[in-house]
XYZ file of C-alpha atoms in Angstrom:
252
model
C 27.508 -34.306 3.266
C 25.602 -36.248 5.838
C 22.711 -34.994 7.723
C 21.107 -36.269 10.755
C 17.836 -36.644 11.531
C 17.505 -33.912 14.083
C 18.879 -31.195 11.493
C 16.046 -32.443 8.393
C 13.682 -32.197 11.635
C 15.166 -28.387 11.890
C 14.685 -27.451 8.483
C 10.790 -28.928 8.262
C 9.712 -27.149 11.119
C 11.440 -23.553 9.543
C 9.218 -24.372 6.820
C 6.421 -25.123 8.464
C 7.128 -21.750 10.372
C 7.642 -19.860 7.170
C 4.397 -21.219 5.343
C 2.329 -20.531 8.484
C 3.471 -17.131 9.492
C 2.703 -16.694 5.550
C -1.063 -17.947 6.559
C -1.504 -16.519 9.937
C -0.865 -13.078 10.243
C -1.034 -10.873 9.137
C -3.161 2.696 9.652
C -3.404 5.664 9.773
C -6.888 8.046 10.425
C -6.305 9.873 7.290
C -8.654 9.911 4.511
C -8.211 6.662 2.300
C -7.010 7.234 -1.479
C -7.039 5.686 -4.498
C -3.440 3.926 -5.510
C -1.934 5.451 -2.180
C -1.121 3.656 0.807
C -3.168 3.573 3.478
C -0.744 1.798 6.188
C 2.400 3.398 7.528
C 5.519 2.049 5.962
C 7.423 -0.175 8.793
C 10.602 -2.577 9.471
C 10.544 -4.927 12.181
C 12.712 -7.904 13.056
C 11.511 -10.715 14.785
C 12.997 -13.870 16.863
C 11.492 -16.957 16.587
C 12.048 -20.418 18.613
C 10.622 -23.812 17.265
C 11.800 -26.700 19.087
C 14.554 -24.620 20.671
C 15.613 -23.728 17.210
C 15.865 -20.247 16.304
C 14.689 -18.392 13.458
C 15.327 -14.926 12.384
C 12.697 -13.186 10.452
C 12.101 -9.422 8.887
C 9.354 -7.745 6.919
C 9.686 -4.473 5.232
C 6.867 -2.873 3.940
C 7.426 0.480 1.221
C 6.563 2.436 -1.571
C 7.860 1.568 -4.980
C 8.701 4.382 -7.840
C 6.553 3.372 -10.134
C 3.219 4.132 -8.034
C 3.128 0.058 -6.452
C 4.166 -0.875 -3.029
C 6.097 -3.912 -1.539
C 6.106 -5.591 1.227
C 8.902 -8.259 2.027
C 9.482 -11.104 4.700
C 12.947 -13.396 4.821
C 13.547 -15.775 7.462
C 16.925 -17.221 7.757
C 18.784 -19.663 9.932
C 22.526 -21.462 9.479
C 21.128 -23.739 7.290
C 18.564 -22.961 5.370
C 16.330 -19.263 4.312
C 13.490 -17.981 2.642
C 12.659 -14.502 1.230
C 9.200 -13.466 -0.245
C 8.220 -10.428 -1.867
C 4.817 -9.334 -3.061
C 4.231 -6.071 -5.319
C 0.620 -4.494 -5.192
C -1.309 -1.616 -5.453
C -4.507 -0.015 -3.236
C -7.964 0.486 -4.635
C -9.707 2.607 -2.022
C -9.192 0.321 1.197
C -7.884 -3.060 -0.707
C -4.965 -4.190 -1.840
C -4.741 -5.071 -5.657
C -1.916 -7.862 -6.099
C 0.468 -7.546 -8.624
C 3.240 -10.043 -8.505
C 4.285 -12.730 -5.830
C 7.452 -14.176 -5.752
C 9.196 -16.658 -3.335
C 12.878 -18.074 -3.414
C 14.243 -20.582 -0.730
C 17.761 -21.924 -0.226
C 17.815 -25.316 1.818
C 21.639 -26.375 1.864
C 22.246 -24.711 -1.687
C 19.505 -25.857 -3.037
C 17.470 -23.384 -4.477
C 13.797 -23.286 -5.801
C 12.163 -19.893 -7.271
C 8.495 -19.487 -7.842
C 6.111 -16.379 -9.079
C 2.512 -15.393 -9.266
C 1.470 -12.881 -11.926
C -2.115 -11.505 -11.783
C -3.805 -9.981 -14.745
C -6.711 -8.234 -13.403
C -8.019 -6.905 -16.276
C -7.794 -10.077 -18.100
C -8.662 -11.877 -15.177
C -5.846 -14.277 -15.320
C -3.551 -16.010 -13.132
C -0.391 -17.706 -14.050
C 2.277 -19.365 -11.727
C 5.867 -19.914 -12.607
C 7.992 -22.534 -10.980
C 11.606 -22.682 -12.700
C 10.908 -21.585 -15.610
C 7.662 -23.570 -15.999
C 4.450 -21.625 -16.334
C 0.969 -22.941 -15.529
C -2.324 -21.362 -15.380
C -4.132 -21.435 -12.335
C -7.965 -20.288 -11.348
C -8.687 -16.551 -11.537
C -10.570 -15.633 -8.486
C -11.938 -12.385 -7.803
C -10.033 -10.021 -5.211
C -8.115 -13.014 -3.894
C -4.709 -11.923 -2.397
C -1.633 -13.837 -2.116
C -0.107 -15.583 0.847
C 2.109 -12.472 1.862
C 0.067 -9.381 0.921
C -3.089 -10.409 2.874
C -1.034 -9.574 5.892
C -1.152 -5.846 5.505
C -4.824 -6.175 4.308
C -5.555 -8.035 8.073
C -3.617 -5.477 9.279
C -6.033 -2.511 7.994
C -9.378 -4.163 8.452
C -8.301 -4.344 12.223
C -7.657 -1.227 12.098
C -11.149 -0.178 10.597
C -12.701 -2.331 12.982
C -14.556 -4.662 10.206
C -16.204 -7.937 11.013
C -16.008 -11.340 9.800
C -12.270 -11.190 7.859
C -12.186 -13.365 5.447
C -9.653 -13.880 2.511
C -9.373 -15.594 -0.615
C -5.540 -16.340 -0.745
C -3.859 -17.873 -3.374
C -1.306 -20.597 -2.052
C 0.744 -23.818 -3.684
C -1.897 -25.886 -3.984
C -5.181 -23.771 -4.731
C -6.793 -21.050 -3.845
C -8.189 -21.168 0.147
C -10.394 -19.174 2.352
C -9.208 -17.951 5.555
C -11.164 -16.271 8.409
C -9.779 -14.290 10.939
C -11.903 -13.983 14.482
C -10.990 -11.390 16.970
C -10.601 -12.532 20.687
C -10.218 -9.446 22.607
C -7.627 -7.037 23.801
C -4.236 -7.914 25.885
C -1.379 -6.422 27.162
C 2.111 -8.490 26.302
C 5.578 -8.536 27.377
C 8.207 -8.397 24.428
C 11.841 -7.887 23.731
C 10.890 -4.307 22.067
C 8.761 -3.448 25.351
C 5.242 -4.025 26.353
C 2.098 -3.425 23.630
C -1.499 -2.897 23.922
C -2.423 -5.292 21.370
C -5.480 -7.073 19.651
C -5.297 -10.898 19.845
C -6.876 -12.533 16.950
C -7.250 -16.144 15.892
C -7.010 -17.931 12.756
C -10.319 -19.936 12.330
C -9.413 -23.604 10.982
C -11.584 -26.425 10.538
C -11.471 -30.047 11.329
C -8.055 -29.744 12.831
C -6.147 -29.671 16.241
C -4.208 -26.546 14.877
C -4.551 -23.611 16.421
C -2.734 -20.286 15.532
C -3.147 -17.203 17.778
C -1.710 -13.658 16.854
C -1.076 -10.140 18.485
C -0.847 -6.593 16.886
C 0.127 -3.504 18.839
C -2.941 -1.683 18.906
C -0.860 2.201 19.400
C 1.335 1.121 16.301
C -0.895 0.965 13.616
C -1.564 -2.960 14.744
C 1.634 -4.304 13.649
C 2.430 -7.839 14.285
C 4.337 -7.865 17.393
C 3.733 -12.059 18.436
C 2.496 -15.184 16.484
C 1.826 -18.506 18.475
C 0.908 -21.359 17.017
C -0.380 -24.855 18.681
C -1.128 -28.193 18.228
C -2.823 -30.508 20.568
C -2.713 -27.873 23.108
C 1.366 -28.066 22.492
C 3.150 -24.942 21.490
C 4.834 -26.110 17.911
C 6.666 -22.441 17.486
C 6.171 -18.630 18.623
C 7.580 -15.407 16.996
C 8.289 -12.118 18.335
C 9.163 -8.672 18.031
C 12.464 -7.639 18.712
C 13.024 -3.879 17.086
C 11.007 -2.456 14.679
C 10.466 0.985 13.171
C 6.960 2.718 12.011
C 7.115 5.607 9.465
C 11.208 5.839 10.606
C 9.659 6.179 14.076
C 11.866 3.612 16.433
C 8.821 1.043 18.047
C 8.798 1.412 21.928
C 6.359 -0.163 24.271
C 4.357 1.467 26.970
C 5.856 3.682 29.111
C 4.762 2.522 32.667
């Protein structure tokens, strides 16, 4: 089978999509609990456009019968998709990983990694087909998927100065998070009141931007990201569901 240039260009930049909506994104009132979720339990799919390519993407977040929760994100396109699922449980108001696993499919080709974190050892392995390796234990670092829900109640509880330790391919990174301000958007689910917040990066010309809808519990409703002052891709909502409640936007 031959492929072109433009279609190798196609599957990059869904990579590049995937690994940075991984990096970039990302409650309820009630009183907080031990081992309980603190977030409502959602579905929402999402279109994205890179290059005039599109992307579909969907996260699931739920409970899990043996007292853990999962949250899950795929992203799919004619040639190529990606599906990531990380098990955890809460500690009060953070999120205590369990396991991380990822699985792509470029053209049949398939590749299957895992994380595995031992907190009471203090331990972190990685398995890539079949091969394990040990990797540095840090303390409460997240990986590259659960973090999301983690942005997604600080926001909520209004803390300063996010940062993350989150465990990705090649090490383990920090990531800040800096709040711009408050904005009203236009997407296919409606219009949201949301919280625009910006992915602090150093020494580069890459700039990620994000929005959460402030009246659902600040889910991710639109990711952005920029290079050079050039839009490289955007996602956004398209239909999503909160605690089985259907997402709507303002009513105006």
């Amino acid at each position: 089978m031959i492929i072109n240039k433009t279609i190798i260009n196609h599957l990059i930049s869904l990579f590049i999509f995937v690994i940075i909506l991984s990096q970039a994104f990302t409650a309820s009132s009630q009183e907080i609990a031990s081992n309980k979720s603190t977030l409502p339990f959602f579905k929402a799919n999402y279109d994205a456009i890179i290059e005039g390519f599109s992307v579909k993407a969907y996260r699931e977040y739920k409970p899990l019968a043996d007292g853990l929760f999962e949250l899950n994100f795929t992203a799919t396109s004619w040639l190529a998709s990606l599906s990531e699922t990380s098990q955890f449980s809460w500690s009060g108001q953070n999120i205590v990983p369990k396991y991380f696993t990822a699985s792509r499919n470029i053209l049949g080709i398939k590749k299957v990694s895992q994380l595995d974190f031992n907190h009471s050892n203090k331990t972190l392995s990685r398995t890539v087909e079949n091969q394990q390796e040990d990797l540095n234990y840090l303390e409460n670092s997240l990986d590259r998927l659960s973090f999301q829900l983690q942005l997604q109640q600080d926001l909520f509880l209004n803390k300063p100065n996010i940062t993350y330790n989150i465990v990705h391919n090649d090490g383990i990174k920090k990531n800040q998070f800096e709040i711009v301000g408050k904005e009203t958007i236009t997407t296919k689910a409606g219009d949201f009141k949301t919280l625009k917040v910006k992915v602090v990066r150093e020494n580069t010309s890459r700039v990620t931007f994000i929005w959460v809808a402030i009246d659902w519990q600040y889910l991710l409703v639109r990711l952005i990201q920029l290079k050079d002052d050039k839009e490289q891709f955007s996602i956004e909502i398209t239909d999503a569901t909160v605690n089985n409640q259907p997402v709507v936007g303002l009513q105006l």
